[in-house]
XYZ file of C-alpha atoms in Angstrom:
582
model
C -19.656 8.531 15.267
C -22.721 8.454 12.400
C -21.425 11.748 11.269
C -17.818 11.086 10.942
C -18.782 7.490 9.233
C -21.152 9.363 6.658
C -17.913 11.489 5.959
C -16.569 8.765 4.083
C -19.337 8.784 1.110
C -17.509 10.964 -0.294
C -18.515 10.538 -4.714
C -21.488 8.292 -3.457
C -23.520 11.525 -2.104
C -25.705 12.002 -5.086
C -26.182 8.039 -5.496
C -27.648 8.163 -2.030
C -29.407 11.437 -2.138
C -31.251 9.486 -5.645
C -31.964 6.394 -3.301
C -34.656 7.632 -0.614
C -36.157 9.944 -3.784
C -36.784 7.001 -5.921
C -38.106 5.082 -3.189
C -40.562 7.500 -2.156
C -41.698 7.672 -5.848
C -42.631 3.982 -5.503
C -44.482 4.877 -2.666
C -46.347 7.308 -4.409
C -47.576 4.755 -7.259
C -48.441 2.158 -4.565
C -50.333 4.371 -2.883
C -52.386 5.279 -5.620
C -52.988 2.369 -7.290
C -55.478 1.335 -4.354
C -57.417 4.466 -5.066
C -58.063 3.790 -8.667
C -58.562 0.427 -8.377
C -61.234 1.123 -5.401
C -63.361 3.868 -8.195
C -62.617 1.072 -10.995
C -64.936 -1.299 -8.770
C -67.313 1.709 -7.428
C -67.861 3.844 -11.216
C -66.405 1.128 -13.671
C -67.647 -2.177 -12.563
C -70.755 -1.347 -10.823
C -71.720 1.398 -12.684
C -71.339 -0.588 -16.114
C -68.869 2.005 -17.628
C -66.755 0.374 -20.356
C -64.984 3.161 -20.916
C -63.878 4.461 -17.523
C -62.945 1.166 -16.756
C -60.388 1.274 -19.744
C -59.364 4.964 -19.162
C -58.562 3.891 -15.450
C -57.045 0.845 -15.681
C -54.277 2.878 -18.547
C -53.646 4.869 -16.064
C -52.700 2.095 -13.433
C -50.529 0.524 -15.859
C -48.578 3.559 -16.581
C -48.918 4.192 -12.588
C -47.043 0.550 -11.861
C -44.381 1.218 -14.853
C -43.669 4.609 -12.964
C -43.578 2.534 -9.584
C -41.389 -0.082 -11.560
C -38.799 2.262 -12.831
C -38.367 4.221 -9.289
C -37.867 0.741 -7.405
C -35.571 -0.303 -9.660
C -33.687 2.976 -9.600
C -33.850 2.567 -6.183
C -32.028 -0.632 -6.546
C -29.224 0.160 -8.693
C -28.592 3.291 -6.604
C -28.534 2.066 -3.062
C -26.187 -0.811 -4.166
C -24.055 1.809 -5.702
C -23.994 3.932 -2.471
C -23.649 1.113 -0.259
C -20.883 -0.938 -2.078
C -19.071 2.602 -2.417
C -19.243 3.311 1.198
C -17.837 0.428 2.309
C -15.121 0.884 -0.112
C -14.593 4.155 1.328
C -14.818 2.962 4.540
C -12.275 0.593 4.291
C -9.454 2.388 2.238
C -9.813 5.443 5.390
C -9.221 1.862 8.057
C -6.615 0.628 5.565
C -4.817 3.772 5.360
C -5.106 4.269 8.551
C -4.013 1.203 9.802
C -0.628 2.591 7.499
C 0.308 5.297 9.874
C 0.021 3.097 13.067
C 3.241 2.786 15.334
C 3.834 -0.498 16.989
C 2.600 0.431 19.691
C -0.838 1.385 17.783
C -0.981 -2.117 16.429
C -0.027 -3.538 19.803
C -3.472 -1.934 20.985
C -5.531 -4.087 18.134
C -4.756 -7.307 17.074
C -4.505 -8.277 13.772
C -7.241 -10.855 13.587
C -9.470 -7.930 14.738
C -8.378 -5.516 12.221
C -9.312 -8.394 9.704
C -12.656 -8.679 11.566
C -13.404 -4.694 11.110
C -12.443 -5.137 7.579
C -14.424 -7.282 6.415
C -17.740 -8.783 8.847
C -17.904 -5.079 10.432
C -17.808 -3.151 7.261
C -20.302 -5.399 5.465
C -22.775 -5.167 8.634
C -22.608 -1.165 7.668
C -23.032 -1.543 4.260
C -26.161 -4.156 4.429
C -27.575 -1.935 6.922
C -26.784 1.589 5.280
C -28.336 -0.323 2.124
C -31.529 -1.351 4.082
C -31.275 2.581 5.617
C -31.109 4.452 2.311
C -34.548 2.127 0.408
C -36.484 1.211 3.236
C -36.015 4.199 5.931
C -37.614 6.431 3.818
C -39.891 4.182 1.649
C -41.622 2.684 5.201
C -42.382 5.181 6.963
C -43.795 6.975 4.037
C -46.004 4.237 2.805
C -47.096 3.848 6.340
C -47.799 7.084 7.178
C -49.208 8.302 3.012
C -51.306 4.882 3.508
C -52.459 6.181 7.295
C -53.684 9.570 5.599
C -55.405 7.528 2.898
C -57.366 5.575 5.094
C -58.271 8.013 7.608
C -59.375 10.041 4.322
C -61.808 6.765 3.272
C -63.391 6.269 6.426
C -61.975 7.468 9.641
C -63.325 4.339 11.845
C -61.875 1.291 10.504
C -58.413 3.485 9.657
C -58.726 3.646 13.639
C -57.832 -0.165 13.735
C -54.489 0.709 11.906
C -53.889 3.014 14.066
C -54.363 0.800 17.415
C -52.279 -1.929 15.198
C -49.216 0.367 14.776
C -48.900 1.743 18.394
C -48.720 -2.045 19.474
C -46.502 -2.878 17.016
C -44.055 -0.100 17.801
C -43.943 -1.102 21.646
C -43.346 -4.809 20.650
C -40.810 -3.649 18.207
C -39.230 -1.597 20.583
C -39.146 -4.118 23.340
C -37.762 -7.030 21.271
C -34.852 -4.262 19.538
C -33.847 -3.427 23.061
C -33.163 -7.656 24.155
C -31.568 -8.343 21.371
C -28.940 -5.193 21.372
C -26.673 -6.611 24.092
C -26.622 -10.097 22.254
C -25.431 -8.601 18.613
C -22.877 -6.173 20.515
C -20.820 -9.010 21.634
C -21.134 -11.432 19.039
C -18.648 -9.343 16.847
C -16.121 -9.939 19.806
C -15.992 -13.622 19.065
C -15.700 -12.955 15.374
C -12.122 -11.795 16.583
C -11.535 -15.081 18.188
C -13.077 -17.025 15.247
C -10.500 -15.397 13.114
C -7.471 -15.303 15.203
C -8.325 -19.447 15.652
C -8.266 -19.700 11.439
C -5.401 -16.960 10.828
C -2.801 -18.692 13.132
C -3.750 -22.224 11.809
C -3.617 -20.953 8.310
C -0.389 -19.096 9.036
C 1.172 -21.930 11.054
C -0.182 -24.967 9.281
C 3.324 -26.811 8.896
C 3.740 -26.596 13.133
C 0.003 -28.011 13.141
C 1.083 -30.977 11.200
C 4.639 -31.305 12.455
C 2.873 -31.805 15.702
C -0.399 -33.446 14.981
C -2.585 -31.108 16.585
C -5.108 -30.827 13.749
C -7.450 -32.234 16.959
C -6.545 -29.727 19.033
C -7.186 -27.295 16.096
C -10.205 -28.195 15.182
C -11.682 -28.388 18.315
C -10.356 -24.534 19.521
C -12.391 -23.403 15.541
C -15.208 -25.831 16.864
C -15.135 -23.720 20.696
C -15.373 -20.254 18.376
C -17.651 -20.971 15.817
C -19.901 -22.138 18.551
C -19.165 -19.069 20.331
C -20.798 -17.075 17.291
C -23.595 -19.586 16.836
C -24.983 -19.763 20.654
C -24.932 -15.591 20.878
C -26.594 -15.482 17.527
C -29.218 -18.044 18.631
C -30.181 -15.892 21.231
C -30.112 -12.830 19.658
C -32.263 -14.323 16.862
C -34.920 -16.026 19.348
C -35.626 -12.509 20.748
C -35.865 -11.191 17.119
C -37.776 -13.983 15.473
C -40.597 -12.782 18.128
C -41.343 -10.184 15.513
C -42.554 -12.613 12.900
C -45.637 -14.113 14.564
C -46.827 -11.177 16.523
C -46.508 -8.966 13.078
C -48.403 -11.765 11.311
C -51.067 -12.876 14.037
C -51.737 -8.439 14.069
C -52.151 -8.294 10.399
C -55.035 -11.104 9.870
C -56.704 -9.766 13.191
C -56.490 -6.230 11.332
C -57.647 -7.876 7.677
C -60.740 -9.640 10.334
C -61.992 -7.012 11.931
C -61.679 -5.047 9.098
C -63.736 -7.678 6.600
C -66.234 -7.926 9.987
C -66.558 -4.482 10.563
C -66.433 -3.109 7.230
C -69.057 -5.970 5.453
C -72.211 -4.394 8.397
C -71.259 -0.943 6.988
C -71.122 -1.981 3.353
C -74.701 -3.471 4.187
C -75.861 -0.597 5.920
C -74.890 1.715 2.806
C -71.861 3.550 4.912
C -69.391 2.300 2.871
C -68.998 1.330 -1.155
C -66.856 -2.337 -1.885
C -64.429 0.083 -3.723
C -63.013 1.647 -0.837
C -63.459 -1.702 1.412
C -60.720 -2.935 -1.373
C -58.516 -0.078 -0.940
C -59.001 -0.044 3.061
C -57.562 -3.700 3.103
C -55.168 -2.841 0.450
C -53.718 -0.025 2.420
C -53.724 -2.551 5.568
C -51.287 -4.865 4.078
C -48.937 -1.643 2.949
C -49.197 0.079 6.494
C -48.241 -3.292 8.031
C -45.704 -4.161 5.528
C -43.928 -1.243 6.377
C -44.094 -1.839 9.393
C -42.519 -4.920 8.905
C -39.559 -3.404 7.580
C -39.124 -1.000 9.875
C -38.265 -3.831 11.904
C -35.765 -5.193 10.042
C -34.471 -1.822 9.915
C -34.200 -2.005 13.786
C -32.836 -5.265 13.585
C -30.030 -4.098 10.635
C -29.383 -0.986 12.593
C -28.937 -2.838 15.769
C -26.394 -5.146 14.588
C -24.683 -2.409 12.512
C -24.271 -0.707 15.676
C -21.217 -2.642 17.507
C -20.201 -2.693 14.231
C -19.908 1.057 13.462
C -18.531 1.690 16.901
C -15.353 -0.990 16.108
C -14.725 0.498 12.377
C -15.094 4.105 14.108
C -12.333 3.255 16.384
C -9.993 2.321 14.110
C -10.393 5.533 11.799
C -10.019 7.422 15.336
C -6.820 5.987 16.426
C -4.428 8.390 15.851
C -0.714 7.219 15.553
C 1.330 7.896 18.439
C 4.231 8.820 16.299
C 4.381 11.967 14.237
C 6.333 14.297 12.484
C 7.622 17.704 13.761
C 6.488 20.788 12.769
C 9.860 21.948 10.795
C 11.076 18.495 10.224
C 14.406 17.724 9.066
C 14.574 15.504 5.520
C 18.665 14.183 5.679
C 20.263 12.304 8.025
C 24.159 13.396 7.812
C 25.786 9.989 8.854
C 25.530 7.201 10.843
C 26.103 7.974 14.358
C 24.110 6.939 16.933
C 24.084 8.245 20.746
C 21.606 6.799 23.304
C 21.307 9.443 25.981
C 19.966 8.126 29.284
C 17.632 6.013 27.844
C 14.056 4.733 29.232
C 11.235 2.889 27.275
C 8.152 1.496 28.268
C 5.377 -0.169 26.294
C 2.404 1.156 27.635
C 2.162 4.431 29.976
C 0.843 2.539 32.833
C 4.185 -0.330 33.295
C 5.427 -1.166 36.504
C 8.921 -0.756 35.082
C 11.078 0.145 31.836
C 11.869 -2.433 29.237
C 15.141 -0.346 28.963
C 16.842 1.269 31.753
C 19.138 4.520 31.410
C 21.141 3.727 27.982
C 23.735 5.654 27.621
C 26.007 4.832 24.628
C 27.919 6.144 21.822
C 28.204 4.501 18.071
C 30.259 6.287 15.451
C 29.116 6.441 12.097
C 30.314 2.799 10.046
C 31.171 1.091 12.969
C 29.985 -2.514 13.264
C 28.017 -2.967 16.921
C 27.433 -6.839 17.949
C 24.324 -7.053 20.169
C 24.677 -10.050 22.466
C 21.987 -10.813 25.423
C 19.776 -13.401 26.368
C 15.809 -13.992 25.675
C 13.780 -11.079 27.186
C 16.775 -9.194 27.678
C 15.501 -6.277 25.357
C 17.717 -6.201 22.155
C 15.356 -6.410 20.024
C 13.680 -3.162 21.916
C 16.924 -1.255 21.857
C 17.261 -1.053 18.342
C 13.449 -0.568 17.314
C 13.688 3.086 18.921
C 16.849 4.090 16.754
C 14.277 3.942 13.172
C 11.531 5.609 15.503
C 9.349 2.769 15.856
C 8.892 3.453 19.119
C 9.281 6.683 21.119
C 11.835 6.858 23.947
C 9.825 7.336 27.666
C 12.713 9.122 29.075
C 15.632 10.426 27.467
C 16.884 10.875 23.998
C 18.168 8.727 21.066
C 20.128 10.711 18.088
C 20.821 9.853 14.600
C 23.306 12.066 12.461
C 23.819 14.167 15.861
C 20.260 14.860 15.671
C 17.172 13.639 18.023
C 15.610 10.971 16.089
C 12.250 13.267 16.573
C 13.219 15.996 14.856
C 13.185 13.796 12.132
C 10.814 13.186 9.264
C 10.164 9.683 9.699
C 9.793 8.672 6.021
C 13.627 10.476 5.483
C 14.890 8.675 8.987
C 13.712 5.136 8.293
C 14.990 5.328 4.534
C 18.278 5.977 5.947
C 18.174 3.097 8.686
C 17.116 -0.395 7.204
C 16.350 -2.865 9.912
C 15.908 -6.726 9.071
C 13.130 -7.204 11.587
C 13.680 -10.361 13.652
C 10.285 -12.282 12.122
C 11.564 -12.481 8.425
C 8.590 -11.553 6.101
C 8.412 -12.192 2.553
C 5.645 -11.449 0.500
C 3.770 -13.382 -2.746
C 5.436 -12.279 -5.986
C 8.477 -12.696 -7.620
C 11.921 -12.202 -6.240
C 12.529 -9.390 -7.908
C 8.901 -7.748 -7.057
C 10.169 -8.690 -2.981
C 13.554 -6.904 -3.234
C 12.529 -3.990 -4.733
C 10.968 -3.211 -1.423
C 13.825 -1.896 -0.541
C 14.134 -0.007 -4.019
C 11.290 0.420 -6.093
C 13.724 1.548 -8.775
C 16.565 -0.405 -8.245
C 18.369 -1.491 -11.417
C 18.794 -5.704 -12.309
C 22.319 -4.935 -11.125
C 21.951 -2.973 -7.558
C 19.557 -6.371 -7.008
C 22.248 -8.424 -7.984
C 24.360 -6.885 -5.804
C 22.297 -6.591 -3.017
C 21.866 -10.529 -3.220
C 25.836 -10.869 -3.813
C 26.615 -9.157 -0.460
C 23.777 -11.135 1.511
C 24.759 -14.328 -0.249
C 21.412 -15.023 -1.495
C 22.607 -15.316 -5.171
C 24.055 -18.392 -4.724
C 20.828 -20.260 -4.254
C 18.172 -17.703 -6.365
C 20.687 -18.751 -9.463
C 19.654 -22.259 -9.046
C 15.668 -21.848 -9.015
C 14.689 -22.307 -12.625
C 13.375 -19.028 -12.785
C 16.057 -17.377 -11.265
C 15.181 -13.711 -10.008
C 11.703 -14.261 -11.595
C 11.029 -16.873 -9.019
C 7.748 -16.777 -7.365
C 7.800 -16.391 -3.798
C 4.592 -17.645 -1.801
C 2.843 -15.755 0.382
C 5.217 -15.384 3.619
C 8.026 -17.095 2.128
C 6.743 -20.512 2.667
C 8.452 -22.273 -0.616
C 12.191 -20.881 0.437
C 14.179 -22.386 4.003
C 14.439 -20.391 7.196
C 18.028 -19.527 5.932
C 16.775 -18.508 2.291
C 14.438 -16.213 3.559
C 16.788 -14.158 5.654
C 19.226 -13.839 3.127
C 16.491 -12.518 1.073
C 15.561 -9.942 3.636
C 18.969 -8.847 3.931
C 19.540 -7.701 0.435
C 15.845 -6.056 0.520
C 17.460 -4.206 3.118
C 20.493 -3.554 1.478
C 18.972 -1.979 -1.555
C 17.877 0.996 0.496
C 21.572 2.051 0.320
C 21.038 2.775 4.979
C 23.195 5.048 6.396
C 22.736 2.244 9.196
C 21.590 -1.293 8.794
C 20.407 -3.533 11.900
C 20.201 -7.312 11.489
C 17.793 -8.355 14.240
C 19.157 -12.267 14.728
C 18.842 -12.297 10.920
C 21.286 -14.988 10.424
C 20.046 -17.674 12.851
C 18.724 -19.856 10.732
C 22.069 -19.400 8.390
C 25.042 -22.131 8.613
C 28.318 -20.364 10.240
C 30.466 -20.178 6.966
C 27.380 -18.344 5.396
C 27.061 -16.326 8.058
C 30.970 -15.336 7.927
C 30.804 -14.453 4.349
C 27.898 -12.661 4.979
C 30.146 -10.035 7.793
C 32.893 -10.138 5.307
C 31.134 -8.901 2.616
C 29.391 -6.042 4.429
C 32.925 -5.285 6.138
C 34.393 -5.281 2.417
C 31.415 -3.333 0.977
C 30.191 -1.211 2.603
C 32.335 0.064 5.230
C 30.813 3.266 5.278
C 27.385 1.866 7.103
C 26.796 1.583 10.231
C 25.816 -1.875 11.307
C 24.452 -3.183 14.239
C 24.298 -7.143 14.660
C 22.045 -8.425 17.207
C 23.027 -12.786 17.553
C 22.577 -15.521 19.979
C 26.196 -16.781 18.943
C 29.160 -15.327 19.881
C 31.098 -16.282 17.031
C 28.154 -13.937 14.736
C 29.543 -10.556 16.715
C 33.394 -11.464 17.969
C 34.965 -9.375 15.190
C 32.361 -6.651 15.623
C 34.529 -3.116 16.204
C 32.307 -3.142 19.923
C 30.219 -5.807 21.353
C 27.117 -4.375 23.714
C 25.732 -7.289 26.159
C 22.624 -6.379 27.192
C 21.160 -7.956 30.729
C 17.559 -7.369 31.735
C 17.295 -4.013 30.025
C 20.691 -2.581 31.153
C 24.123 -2.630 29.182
C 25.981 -5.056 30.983
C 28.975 -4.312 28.923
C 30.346 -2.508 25.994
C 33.476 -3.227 24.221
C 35.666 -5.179 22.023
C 35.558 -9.326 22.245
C 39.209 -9.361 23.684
C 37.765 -6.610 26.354
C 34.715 -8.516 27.095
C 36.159 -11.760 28.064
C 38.525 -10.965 30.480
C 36.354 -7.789 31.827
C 32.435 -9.440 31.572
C 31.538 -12.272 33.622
C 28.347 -12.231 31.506
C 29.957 -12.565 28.139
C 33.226 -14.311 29.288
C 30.904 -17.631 30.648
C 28.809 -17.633 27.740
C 32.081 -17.533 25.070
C 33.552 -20.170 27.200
C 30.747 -22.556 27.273
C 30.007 -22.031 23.701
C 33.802 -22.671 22.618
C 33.859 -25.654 24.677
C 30.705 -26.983 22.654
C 31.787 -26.362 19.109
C 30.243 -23.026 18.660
C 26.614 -24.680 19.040
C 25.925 -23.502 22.521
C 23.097 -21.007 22.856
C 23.446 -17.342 24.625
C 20.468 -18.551 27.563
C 22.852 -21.602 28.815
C 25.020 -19.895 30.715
C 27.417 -22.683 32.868
């Protein structure tokens, strides 16, 4: 997991190769500093040498400057490593993320994928950060500082040395409570996000329905969530504050204790008592940070594993070896069809489709909620494999496909009707990045959209919101469709893209493609009968089975299914809804 992680440093190599180098050339000045500053005291100030005391003290200052300059390289490089890597890091999630099927997403949800994109990846690079200036620079000023003391006088360095075996237990003791705490606190950063996501997302329904309470109080249940496990996690850690400090002074006492009865008894000079106690606070500084390193490290952990999984997750869609790039016309045959979500379902969403659709035919899709329309035509653009069977586009198995060339040649107005923050223009030419002012126009003409984009102020330079939330239900569709149209599909699927569209819209809409483009094959999926009645075939689908397949005329004397629901929806105006059956 570390290793493939690392992989993504990529330019940032020599940045972080320059990080640990310049720390450890601050450790080198602090560490000898102490030393001339001890034989300042010992040959300068006792001795009554002007000169030497000078001479040395130049050569601390241009020690410290040397010191200076390597921390602060230090500095700029590690952020530079750090901030790069988690750039890197989240591009390879991002893109990624890009090649996921649906049923890839399925696995992760979206407030999750926020989650590892922004609180995981900034755990790794605070801790990567903290890895690259102070796991090197500790450990070396603890261990050059060790050496140096053991080198001045071998008996008090012996106190260090009892200091930093008890610290290491106690730091290891208090890293290993506090583990399972910061591995599931990044779980209810999920929540904590979903909770804000869906009442930023849905804050009209919030208000519609007063339930800014309700709200506020599911936020309050998260963010307490995060607070309680971090509590806990930090009163294991914050352990490691007073026990680090209550070690030090009893290190600095014993030392001052011990050391004073040797100074007296002429074993040791007040030069290197200086530099002993000097080195003390340096071996349990770093000490001290390697802690924090642990603590970084630990939290980083959870964190590492959720990014890793993302980069892992490979798509379970993908392109043949030989693929083929052009789809030769619109034909569609479903050939004993069976589809599943997962591997492990009790049964198929869809069971045994078997059906035929010549190229530029127009295919109604009637059915009611949960009865898998939707489903059905998600596997013809390969957004989900088939569990059993085969589905071919052009005559050929939608497999054999390159999916890039398949899906460019069938344009499917997804149910939820996205729109994204721009202008007008920028939105449609999502379906064309090069499409000319007049395909757009077109495109809008056919989906009847330009009737109300001519009456914004701005016209096609309009500036949509984020999700389409300054355009109606019925604006937004019609804006979809002529995104879709401007792919110029070999077949286009409307997945109940009209609903929120008045009938006489909705009829010009059908005339137009009829008129238009005649050539495409279209497949309407509707709750209304009157949206699919003069549709060349009509499919009603029933609990993941094709109930029927034919014309309207063939239908309602031949379906019971589709004959009741025409009936009851004549007899109320047209308003009646597919699910109330009589």
């Amino acid at each position: 997991m570390v290793k493939k992680l690392l992989g993504e440093l990529h330019e940032f190599k020599l940045p972080s190769i320059l990080t640990p180098i310049c720390m450890i050339g601050e450790v080198i000045a602090e560490m000898i500093i102490p030393v001339l500053m001890g034989r300042m005291v010992d040959l300068g100030i006792n001795g009554g040498n002007m000169a030497y005391i000078v001479r040395t003290g130049i050569i601390m200052i241009l020690v410290a400057l040397f010191g200076l300059l390597s921390g602060l390289g230090g500095a700029v490089f590690g952020a530079k490593a750090s901030t790069g890597f988690a750039r890197n890091l989240r591009k390879k999630m991002f893109d990624n993320i890009q090649t996921f099927s649906f049923a890839n997403i399925d696995k992760f949800s979206s407030s999750g994928l926020v989650t590892r994109l922004t609180t995981d990846v900034s755990n790794i690079q605070n801790a990567f950060q903290m890895i690259l200036r102070m796991a090197m620079r500790a450990p070396a000023s603890m261990v050059v500082a060790m050496v140096m003391s053991f080198i001045i006088n071998a008996k008090l360095a012996s106190i260090y040395l009892i200091a930093v075996i008890f610290l290491g237990i106690v730091i290891v003791f208090i890293m290993n409570n506090a583990t399972k705490y910061f591995k599931q606190v990044f779980e209810k950063y999920d929540s904590l996000n979903e909770s804000v996501q869906e009442n930023v997302s849905a804050i009209r329904v919030v208000k519609a329905y007063v339930r800014e309470e309700y709200e506020n109080n599911k936020f309050k249940i998260a963010a307490l969530n995060i607070y309680e496990m971090f509590v806990r996690a930090e009163k294991v850690v914050t352990l490691n504050g007073p026990i680090m400090t209550g070690t030090v002074y009893a290190c600095i006492l014993l030392i001052s204790w011990i050391g004073a009865h040797m100074i007296v008894a002429g074993d040791l000079t007040t030069g290197e008592m200086m530099s002993l106690l000097t080195y003390c606070m340096n071996i349990l500084m770093s000490l001290m940070m390697l802690s924090m390193i642990f603590v970084m490290v630990t939290m980083s952990q959870a964190s590492a594993r959720r990014i890793a999984e993302v980069i892992d997750e490979e798509t379970s869609l993908g392109n043949p070896k030989d693929p083929i790039m052009e789809v030769k016309d619109g034909s569609i045959d479903f050939e004993h069809v069976d589809f599943a979500y997962t591997s492990d379902s009790e049964e198929p969403v869809l069971k045994d489709i078997d059906i035929s659709i010549k190229s530029g035919e127009t295919i109604g899709i009637i059915g009611g909620t949960g009865s898998a329309k939707s489903s059905l035509v998600n596997l013809i653009s390969r957004l989900y494999d088939v569990t059993k069977g085969s589905i071919k586009v052009g005559g050929v198995d939608v497999r054999d496909y390159d999916m890039e060339a398949l899906r460019n040649q069938v344009s499917v107005v997804l149910q939820k009707n996205v729109l994204f923050s721009g202008t007008i223009y920028d939105n449609l030419r999502w379906g064309d990045a090069n499409a000319s002012e007049e395909e757009i126009k077109r495109a809008c003409k056919l989906a009847c959209a330009d009737e109300f984009i001519e009456r914004f102020p701005d016209g096609y330079n309009t500036v949509i919101e984020q999700g389409g939330t300054n355009v109606s239900g019925g604006q937004r569709q019609r804006l979809c469709i002529a995104r879709a149209l401007l792919k110029k599909p070999k077949i286009l699927i409307l997945d109940d893209s009209t609903s929120a569209v008045d009938t006489a819209t909705d009829a010009k809409i059908r005339k137009a493609f009829a008129e238009e483009i005649p050539g495409t094959t279209k497949l309407i999926i509707a709750q209304r009968i009157s949206s699919v009645q003069d549709c060349d075939r009509i499919i009603v689908m029933d609990d993941g089975k094709v109930n029927g397949f034919g014309t309207h005329d063939e239908l309602v004397k031949n379906n019971e299914i589709y004959r009741e629901v025409y009936e009851s929806q004549v007899g109320s105006s047209g308003d009646a809804d597919f699910d109330e059956k009589s």
